[in-house]
Coordinates of C-alpha atoms and ligand atoms in Angstrom, one line a residue:
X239 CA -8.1 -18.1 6.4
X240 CA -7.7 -13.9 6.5
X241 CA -11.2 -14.4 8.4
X242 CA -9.6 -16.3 11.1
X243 CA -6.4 -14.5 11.5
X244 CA -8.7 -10.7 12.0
X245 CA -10.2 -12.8 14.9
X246 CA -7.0 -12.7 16.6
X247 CA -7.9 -8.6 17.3
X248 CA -10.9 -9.8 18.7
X249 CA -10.0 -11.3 22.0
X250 CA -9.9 -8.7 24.7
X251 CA -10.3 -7.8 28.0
X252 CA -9.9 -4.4 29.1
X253 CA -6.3 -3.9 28.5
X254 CA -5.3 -4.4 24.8
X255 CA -3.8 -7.4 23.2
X256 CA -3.1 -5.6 20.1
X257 CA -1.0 -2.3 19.1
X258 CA 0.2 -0.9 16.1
X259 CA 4.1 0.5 16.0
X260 CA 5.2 1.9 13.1
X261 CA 8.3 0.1 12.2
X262 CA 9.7 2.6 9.8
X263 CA 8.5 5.5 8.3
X264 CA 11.2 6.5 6.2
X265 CA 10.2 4.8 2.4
X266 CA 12.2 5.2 -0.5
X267 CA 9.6 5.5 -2.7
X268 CA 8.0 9.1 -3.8
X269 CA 4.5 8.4 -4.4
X270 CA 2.5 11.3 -6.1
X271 CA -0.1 12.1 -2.9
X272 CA 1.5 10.2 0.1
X273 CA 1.2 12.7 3.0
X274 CA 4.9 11.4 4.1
X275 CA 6.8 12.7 1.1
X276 CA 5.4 16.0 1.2
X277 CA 7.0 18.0 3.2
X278 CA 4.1 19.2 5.4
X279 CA 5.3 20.8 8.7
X280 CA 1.8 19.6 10.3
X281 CA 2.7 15.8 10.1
X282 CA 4.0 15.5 13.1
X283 CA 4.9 11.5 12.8
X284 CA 8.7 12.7 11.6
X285 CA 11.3 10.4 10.4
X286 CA 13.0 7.8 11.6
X287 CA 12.6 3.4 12.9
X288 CA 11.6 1.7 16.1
X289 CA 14.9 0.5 17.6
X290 CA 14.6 -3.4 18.6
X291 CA 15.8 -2.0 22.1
X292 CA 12.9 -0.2 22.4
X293 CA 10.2 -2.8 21.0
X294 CA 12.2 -5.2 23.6
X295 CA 11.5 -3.3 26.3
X296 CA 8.0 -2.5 25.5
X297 CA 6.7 -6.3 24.8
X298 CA 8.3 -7.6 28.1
X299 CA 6.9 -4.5 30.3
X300 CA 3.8 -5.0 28.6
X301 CA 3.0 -9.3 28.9
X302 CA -0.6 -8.8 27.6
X303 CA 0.2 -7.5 24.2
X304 CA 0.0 -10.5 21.8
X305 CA -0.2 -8.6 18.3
X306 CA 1.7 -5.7 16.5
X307 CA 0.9 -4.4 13.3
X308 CA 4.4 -3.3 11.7
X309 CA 3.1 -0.8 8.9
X310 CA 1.8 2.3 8.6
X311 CA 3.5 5.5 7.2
X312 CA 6.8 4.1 5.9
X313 CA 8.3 0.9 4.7
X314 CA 8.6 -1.7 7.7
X315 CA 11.1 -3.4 5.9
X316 CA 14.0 -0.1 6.0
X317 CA 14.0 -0.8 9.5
X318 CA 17.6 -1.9 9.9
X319 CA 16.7 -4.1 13.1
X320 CA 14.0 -5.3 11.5
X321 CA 15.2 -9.1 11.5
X322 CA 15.5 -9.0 15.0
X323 CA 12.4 -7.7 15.8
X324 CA 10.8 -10.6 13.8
X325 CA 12.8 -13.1 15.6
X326 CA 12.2 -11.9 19.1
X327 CA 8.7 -11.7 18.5
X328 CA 8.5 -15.0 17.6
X329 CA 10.2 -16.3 20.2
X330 CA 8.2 -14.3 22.6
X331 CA 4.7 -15.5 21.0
X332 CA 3.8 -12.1 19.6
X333 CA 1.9 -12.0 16.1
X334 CA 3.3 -9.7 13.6
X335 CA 1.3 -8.1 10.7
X336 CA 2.0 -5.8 8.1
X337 CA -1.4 -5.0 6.9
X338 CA -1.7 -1.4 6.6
X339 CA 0.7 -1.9 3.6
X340 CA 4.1 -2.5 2.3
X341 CA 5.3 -1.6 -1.2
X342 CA 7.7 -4.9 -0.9
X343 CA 10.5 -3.3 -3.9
X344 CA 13.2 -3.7 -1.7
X345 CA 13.8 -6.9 1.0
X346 CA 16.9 -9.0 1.5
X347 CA 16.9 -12.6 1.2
X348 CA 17.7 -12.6 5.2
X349 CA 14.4 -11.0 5.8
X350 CA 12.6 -12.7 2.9
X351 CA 12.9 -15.9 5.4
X352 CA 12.5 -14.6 8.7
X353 CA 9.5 -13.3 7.8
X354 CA 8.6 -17.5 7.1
X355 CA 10.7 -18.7 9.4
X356 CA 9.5 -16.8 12.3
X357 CA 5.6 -16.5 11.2
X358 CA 5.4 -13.2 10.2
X359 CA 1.6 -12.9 9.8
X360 CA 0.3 -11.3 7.3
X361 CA 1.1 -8.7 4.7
X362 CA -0.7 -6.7 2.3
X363 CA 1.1 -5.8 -1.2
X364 CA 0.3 -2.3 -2.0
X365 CA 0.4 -3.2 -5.9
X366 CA -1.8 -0.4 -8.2
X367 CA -1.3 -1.9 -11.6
X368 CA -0.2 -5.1 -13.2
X369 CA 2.4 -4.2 -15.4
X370 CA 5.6 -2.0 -14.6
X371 CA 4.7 0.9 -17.0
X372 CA 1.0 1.5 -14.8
X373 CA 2.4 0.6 -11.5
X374 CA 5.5 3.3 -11.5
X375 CA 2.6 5.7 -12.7
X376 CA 2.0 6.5 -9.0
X377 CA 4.6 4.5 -7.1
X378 CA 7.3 6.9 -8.4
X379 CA 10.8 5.3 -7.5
X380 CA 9.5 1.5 -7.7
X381 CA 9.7 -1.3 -9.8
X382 CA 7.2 -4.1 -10.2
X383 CA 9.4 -6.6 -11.4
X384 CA 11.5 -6.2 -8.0
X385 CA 8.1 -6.6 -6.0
X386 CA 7.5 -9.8 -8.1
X387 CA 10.4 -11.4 -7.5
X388 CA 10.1 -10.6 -3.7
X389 CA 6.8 -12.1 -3.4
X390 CA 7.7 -15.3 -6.0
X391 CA 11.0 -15.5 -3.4
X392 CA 8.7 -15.3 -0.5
X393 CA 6.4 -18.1 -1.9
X394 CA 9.9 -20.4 -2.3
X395 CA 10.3 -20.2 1.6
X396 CA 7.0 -20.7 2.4
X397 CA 7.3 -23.9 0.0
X398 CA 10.5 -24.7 1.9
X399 CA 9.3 -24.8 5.6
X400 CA 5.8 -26.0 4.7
X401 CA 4.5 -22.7 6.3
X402 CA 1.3 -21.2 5.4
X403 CA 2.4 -17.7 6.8
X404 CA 2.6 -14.8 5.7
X405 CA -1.1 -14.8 4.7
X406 CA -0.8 -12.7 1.7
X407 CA -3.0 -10.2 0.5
X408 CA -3.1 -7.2 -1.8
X409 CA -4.6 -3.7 -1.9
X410 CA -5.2 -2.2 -5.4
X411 CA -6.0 1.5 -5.5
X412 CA -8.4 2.4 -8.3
X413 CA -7.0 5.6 -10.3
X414 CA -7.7 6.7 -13.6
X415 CA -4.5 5.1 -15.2
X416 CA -5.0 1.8 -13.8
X417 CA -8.9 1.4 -14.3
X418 CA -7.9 -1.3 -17.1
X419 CA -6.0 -3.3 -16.0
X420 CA -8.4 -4.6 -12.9
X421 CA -9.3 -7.8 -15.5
X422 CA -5.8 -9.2 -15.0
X423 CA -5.7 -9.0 -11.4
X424 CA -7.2 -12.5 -10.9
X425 CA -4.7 -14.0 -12.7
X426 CA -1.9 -11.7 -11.3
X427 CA -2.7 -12.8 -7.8
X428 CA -3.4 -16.3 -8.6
X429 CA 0.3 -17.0 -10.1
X430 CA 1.7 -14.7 -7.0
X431 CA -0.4 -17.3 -4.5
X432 CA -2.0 -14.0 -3.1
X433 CA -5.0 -15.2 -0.9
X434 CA -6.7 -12.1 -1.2
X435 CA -7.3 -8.7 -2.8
X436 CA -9.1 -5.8 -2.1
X437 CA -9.7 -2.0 -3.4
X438 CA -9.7 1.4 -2.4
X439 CA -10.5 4.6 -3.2
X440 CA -7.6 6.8 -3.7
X441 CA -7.2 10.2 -1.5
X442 CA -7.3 12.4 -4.5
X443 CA -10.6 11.5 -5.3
X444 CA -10.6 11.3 -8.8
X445 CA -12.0 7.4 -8.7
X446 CA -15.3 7.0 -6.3
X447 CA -16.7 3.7 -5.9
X448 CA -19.9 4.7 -5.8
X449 CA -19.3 5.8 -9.8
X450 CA -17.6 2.7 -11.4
X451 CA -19.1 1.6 -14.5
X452 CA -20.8 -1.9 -14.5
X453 CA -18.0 -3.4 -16.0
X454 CA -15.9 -2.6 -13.6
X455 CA -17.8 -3.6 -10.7
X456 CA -18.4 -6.6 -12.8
X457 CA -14.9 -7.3 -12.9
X458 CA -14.0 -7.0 -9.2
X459 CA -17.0 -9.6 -8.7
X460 CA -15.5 -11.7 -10.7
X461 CA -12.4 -11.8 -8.8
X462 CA -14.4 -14.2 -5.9
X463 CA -12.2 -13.1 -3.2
X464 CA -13.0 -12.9 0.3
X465 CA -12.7 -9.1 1.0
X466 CA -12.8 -8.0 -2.4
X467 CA -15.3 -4.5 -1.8
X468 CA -13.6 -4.6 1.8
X469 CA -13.2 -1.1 1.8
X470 CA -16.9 -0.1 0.4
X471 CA -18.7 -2.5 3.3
X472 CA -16.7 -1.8 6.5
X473 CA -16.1 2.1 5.2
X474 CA -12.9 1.9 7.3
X475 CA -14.5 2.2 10.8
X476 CA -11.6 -0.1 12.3
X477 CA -9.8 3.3 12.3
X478 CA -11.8 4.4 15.1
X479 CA -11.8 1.3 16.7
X480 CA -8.5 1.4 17.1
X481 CA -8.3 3.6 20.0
X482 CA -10.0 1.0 22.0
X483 CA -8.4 -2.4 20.8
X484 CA -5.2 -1.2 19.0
X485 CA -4.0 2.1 19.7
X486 CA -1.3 3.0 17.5
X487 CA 2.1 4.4 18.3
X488 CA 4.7 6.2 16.4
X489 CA 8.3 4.3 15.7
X490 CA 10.0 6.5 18.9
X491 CA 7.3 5.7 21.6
X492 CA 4.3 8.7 20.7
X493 CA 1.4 7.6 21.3
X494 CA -0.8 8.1 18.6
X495 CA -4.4 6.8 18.9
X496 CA -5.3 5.6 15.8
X497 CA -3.5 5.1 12.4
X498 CA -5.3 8.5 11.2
X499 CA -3.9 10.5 13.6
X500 CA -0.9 11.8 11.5
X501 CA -1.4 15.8 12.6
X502 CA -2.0 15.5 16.1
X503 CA 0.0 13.4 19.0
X504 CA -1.4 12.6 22.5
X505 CA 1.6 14.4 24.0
X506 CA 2.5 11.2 26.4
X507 CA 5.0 8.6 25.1
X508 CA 4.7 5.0 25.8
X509 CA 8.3 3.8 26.0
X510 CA 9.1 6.4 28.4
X511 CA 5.6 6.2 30.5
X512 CA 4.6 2.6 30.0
X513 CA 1.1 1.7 27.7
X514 CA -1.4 1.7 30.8
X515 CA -0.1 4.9 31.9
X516 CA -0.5 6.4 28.1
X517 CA -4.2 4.7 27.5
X518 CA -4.8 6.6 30.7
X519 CA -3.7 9.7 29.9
X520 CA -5.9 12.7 29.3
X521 CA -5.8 13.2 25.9
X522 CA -6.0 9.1 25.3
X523 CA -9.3 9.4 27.3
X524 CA -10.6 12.3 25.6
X525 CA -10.3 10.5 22.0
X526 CA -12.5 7.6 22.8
X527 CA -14.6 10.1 24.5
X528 CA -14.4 12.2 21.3
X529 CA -15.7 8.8 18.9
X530 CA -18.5 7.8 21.8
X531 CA -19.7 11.2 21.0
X532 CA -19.9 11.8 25.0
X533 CA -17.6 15.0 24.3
X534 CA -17.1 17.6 21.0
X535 CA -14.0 17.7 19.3
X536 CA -12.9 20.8 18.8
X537 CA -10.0 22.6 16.8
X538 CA -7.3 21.9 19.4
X539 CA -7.7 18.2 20.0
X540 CA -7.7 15.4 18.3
X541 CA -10.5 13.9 15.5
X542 CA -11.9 17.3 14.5
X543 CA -9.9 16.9 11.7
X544 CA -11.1 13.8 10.2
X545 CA -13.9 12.3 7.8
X546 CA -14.7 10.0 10.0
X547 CA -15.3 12.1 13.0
X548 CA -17.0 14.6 10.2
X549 CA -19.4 11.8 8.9
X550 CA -20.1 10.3 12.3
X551 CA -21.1 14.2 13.5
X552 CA -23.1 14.2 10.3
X553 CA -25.3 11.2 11.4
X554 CA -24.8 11.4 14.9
X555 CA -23.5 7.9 14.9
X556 CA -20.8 7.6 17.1
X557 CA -18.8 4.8 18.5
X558 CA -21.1 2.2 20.5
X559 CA -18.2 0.4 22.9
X560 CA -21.2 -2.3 23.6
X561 CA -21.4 -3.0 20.0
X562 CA -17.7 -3.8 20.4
X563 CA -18.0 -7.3 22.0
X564 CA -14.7 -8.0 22.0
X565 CA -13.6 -4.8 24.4
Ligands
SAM261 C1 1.6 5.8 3.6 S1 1.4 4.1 3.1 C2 2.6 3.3 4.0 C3 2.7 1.8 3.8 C4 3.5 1.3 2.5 N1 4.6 2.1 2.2 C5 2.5 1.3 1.4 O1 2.5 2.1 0.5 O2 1.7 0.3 1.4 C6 -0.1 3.7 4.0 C7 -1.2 3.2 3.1 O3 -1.7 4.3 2.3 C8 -2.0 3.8 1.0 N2 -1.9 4.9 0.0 C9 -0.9 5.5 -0.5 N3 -1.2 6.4 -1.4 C10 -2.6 6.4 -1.4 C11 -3.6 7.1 -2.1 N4 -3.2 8.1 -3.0 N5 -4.8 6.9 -1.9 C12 -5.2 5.9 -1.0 N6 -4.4 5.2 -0.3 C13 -3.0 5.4 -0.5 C14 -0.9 2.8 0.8 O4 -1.1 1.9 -0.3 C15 -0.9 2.1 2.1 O5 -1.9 1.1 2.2
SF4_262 S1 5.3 3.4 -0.8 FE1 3.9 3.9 0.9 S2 5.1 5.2 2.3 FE2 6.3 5.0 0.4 S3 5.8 6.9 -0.7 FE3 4.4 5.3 -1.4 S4 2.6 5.4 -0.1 FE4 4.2 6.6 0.9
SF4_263 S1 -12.3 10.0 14.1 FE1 -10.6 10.0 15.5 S2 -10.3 7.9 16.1 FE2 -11.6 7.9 14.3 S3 -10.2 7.6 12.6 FE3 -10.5 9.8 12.8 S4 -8.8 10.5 14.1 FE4 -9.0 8.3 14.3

C-alpha cells in the first residue's frame, strides 16, 4: 500500500506535481540534537506557519501541483489554519502527506478527523522508544501516552468513515538508550495499526548501522515490514531528488530546494514570484546543476555543505536526470 502511494511522486512531466511546504516549524518539543531548537544564527528557515491564505493562493496559481508534503522542521499540526488547509486541499484534489515526521503529542479531536475525513495521506510517527521513560529520553517535552492515544483516536475515525487513509507509518531512530527496546516494536505497531516502520541513524552518530550487533539486525528482520532498512538501502538520495520532482519551500514562500537545505535559501520566494518563475531562477538552476555534477559547489552556494554532495564528490556519482524516469 506505502508502495503505491510513493508512486504518486512519480508521475511527471516537466513541471512538478509535487512540493513540500513546511506547515509549521515552530514545535513544542526540545529534542536533544534538533537543529530547530538550537539557536543557531545560520538556520535560516526561522519561525513561524504557512498561512491558509497563502497555500490558497499558491495551489490555484499553480493547477499542476497535485501533492504537498506538510512536515519538515516543525510540527504541522501547531499550524493554527491547519484544518483549513486539509479541507481545501481536499476539496481541490491535492494529496497531503506528513512523512518527513510528526511527533503527534499534541492534536485536537477536530484535526484528528479532518485528517480522515479529508484523506490526509500519510504520516510518519517519529516514536524512538516504546515506553514513556525511553521515549522522553530524547523527545524532551513529550509524552508517549498522549501520542498513543492520538494515534488509537486516529484509528477510531478511520474505523468510523471506513477510510484507509492516513497510511500510517513510523520512524524509530536507533540511539544508545533505546537499542532494547527494538523487540517490542512489532507488537507496538501492530496494536497501533501502524502499516509500516522504518529506522535511522541518529545525527549524533553515536548508533551506525553498519555496526549493530546480529541480534539487532535480527530483530529488525523480524519485524517483516515493507521498508524496514529504508534508510540503509535508498541512503536518503530522494533528498537530492527533490530539487527536480519536489522542491521544497519554507512556511512564508522561500524557496528552498530540498528538505536539507536548512543554511542556505535560493533568495527568490515563490508566493511573491510564482513556482515557474522560482524553478527558473538562478540559484534554483544552479542546484540541480550542482547534483548533475555539470557545475562545483563552492562555499557560497548551495550543497557544498552537505554529505550528500560530499559523498557524491567522493565517488563522482552525481545525479543522472535520465535515470529519473519519472522527470
Ligand atoms: C526536525 S524534525 C521535524 C518533524 C517532526 N517534528 C518530527 O520530529 O518528526 C525532522 C525529522 O528529523 C528527525 N530527527 C530528529 N532528531 C533526529 C536525530 N537526532 N537524528 C536523526 N533524525 C532526527 C525527526 O524524527 C524527523 O523525522
Ligand atoms: S519533535 Fe521534531 S521539530 Fe520538535 S524538537 Fe523534536 S525533532 Fe525538532
Ligand atoms: S546535495 Fe544539495 S540537493 Fe542534495 S540533499 Fe544536499 S543540499 Fe539537498
Amino acid at each position: 500500500m506505502i508502495n503505491k502511494f510513493w508512486q504518486i511522486y512519480r508521475k511527471i512531466n516537466k513541471l512538478p506535481k509535487s512540493v513540500g511546504i513546511e506547515a509549521c516549524s515552530l514545535c513544542q518539543l526540545n529534542c536533544r540534537d534538533c537543529y530547530m531548537r538550537k539557536n543557531d544564527p545560520n538556520v535560516i528557515i526561522g519561525n513561524g506557519y504557512l498561512k491558509f491564505e497563502n497555500y490558497k493562493n499558491f495551489i490555484r496559481k499553480n493547477p499542476y501541483i497535485k501533492n504537498v508534503e506538510l512536515s519538515l522542521a516543525g510540527e504541522i499540526f501547531l499550524n493554527p489554519e491547519l484544518y483549513e488547509i486539509i479541507k481545501y486541499s481536499y476539496e481541490n484534489n491535492i494529496n497531503l502527506t506528513a512523512l518527513n515526521g510528526v511527533n503527534f503529542n499534541t492534536v485536537s479531536d477536530k484535526l484528528l478527523e479532518a485528517l480522515v475525513k479529508y484523506e490526509f495521506k500519510g504520516i510518519t510517527f517519529s516514536i524512538d522508544g516504546v515506553t514513556n521513560e525511553t521515549y522522553q529520553i530524547y523527545r524532551q517535552g513529550g509524552n508517549l501516552n498522549n501520542v498513543i492515544e492520538n494515534i488509537e483516536k486516529l484509528n477510531f475515525y478511520k474505523e468510523k468513515y471506513k477510510s484507509i487513509y492516513p497510511i500510517l507509518q513510523m520512524q524509530y531512530i536507533i540511539f544508545k538508550h533505546n537499542i532494547s527496546e527494538i523487540k517490542y516494536i512489532k507488537e507496538f505497531a501492530k496494536k497501533l495499526k501502524i502499516e509500516n516502520v522504518y529506522f535511522k541513524e541518529p545525527w549524533n552518530g553515536e548508533i551506525k548501522f553498519n555496526n549493530l550487533d546480529k541480534q539487532t539486525l535480527l530483530e529488525i528482520q523480524s519485524l517483516n515490514m515493507q521498508y524496514k532498512i529504508y534508510d540503509i538501502l535508498n541512503n536518503n538520495i530522494p533528498s537530492c531528488y527533490q530539487p527536480f520532482i519536489q522542491p521544497q519551500i519554507n512556511y512564508d514562500g522561500r524557496l528552498l530546494g530540498c528538505y536539507c537545505s536548512t543554511y542556505h535559501e535560493l533568495n527568490v520566494n515563490v508566493f511573491e514570484k510564482g513556482l515557474k518563475f522560482a524553478l527558473n531562477s538562478p540559484r534554483m538552476k544552479f542546484m540541480r546543476q550542482v547534483i548533475e555534477g555539470k557545475e562545483n559547489s563552492n562555499n557560497t552556494l548551495d550543497c557544498h555543505w552537505c554529505e550528500f554532495y560530499m559523498e557524491m564528490k567522493k565517488n563522482n556519482k552525481f545525479i543522472d536526470k535520465k535515470q529519473i524516469k519519472f522527470i
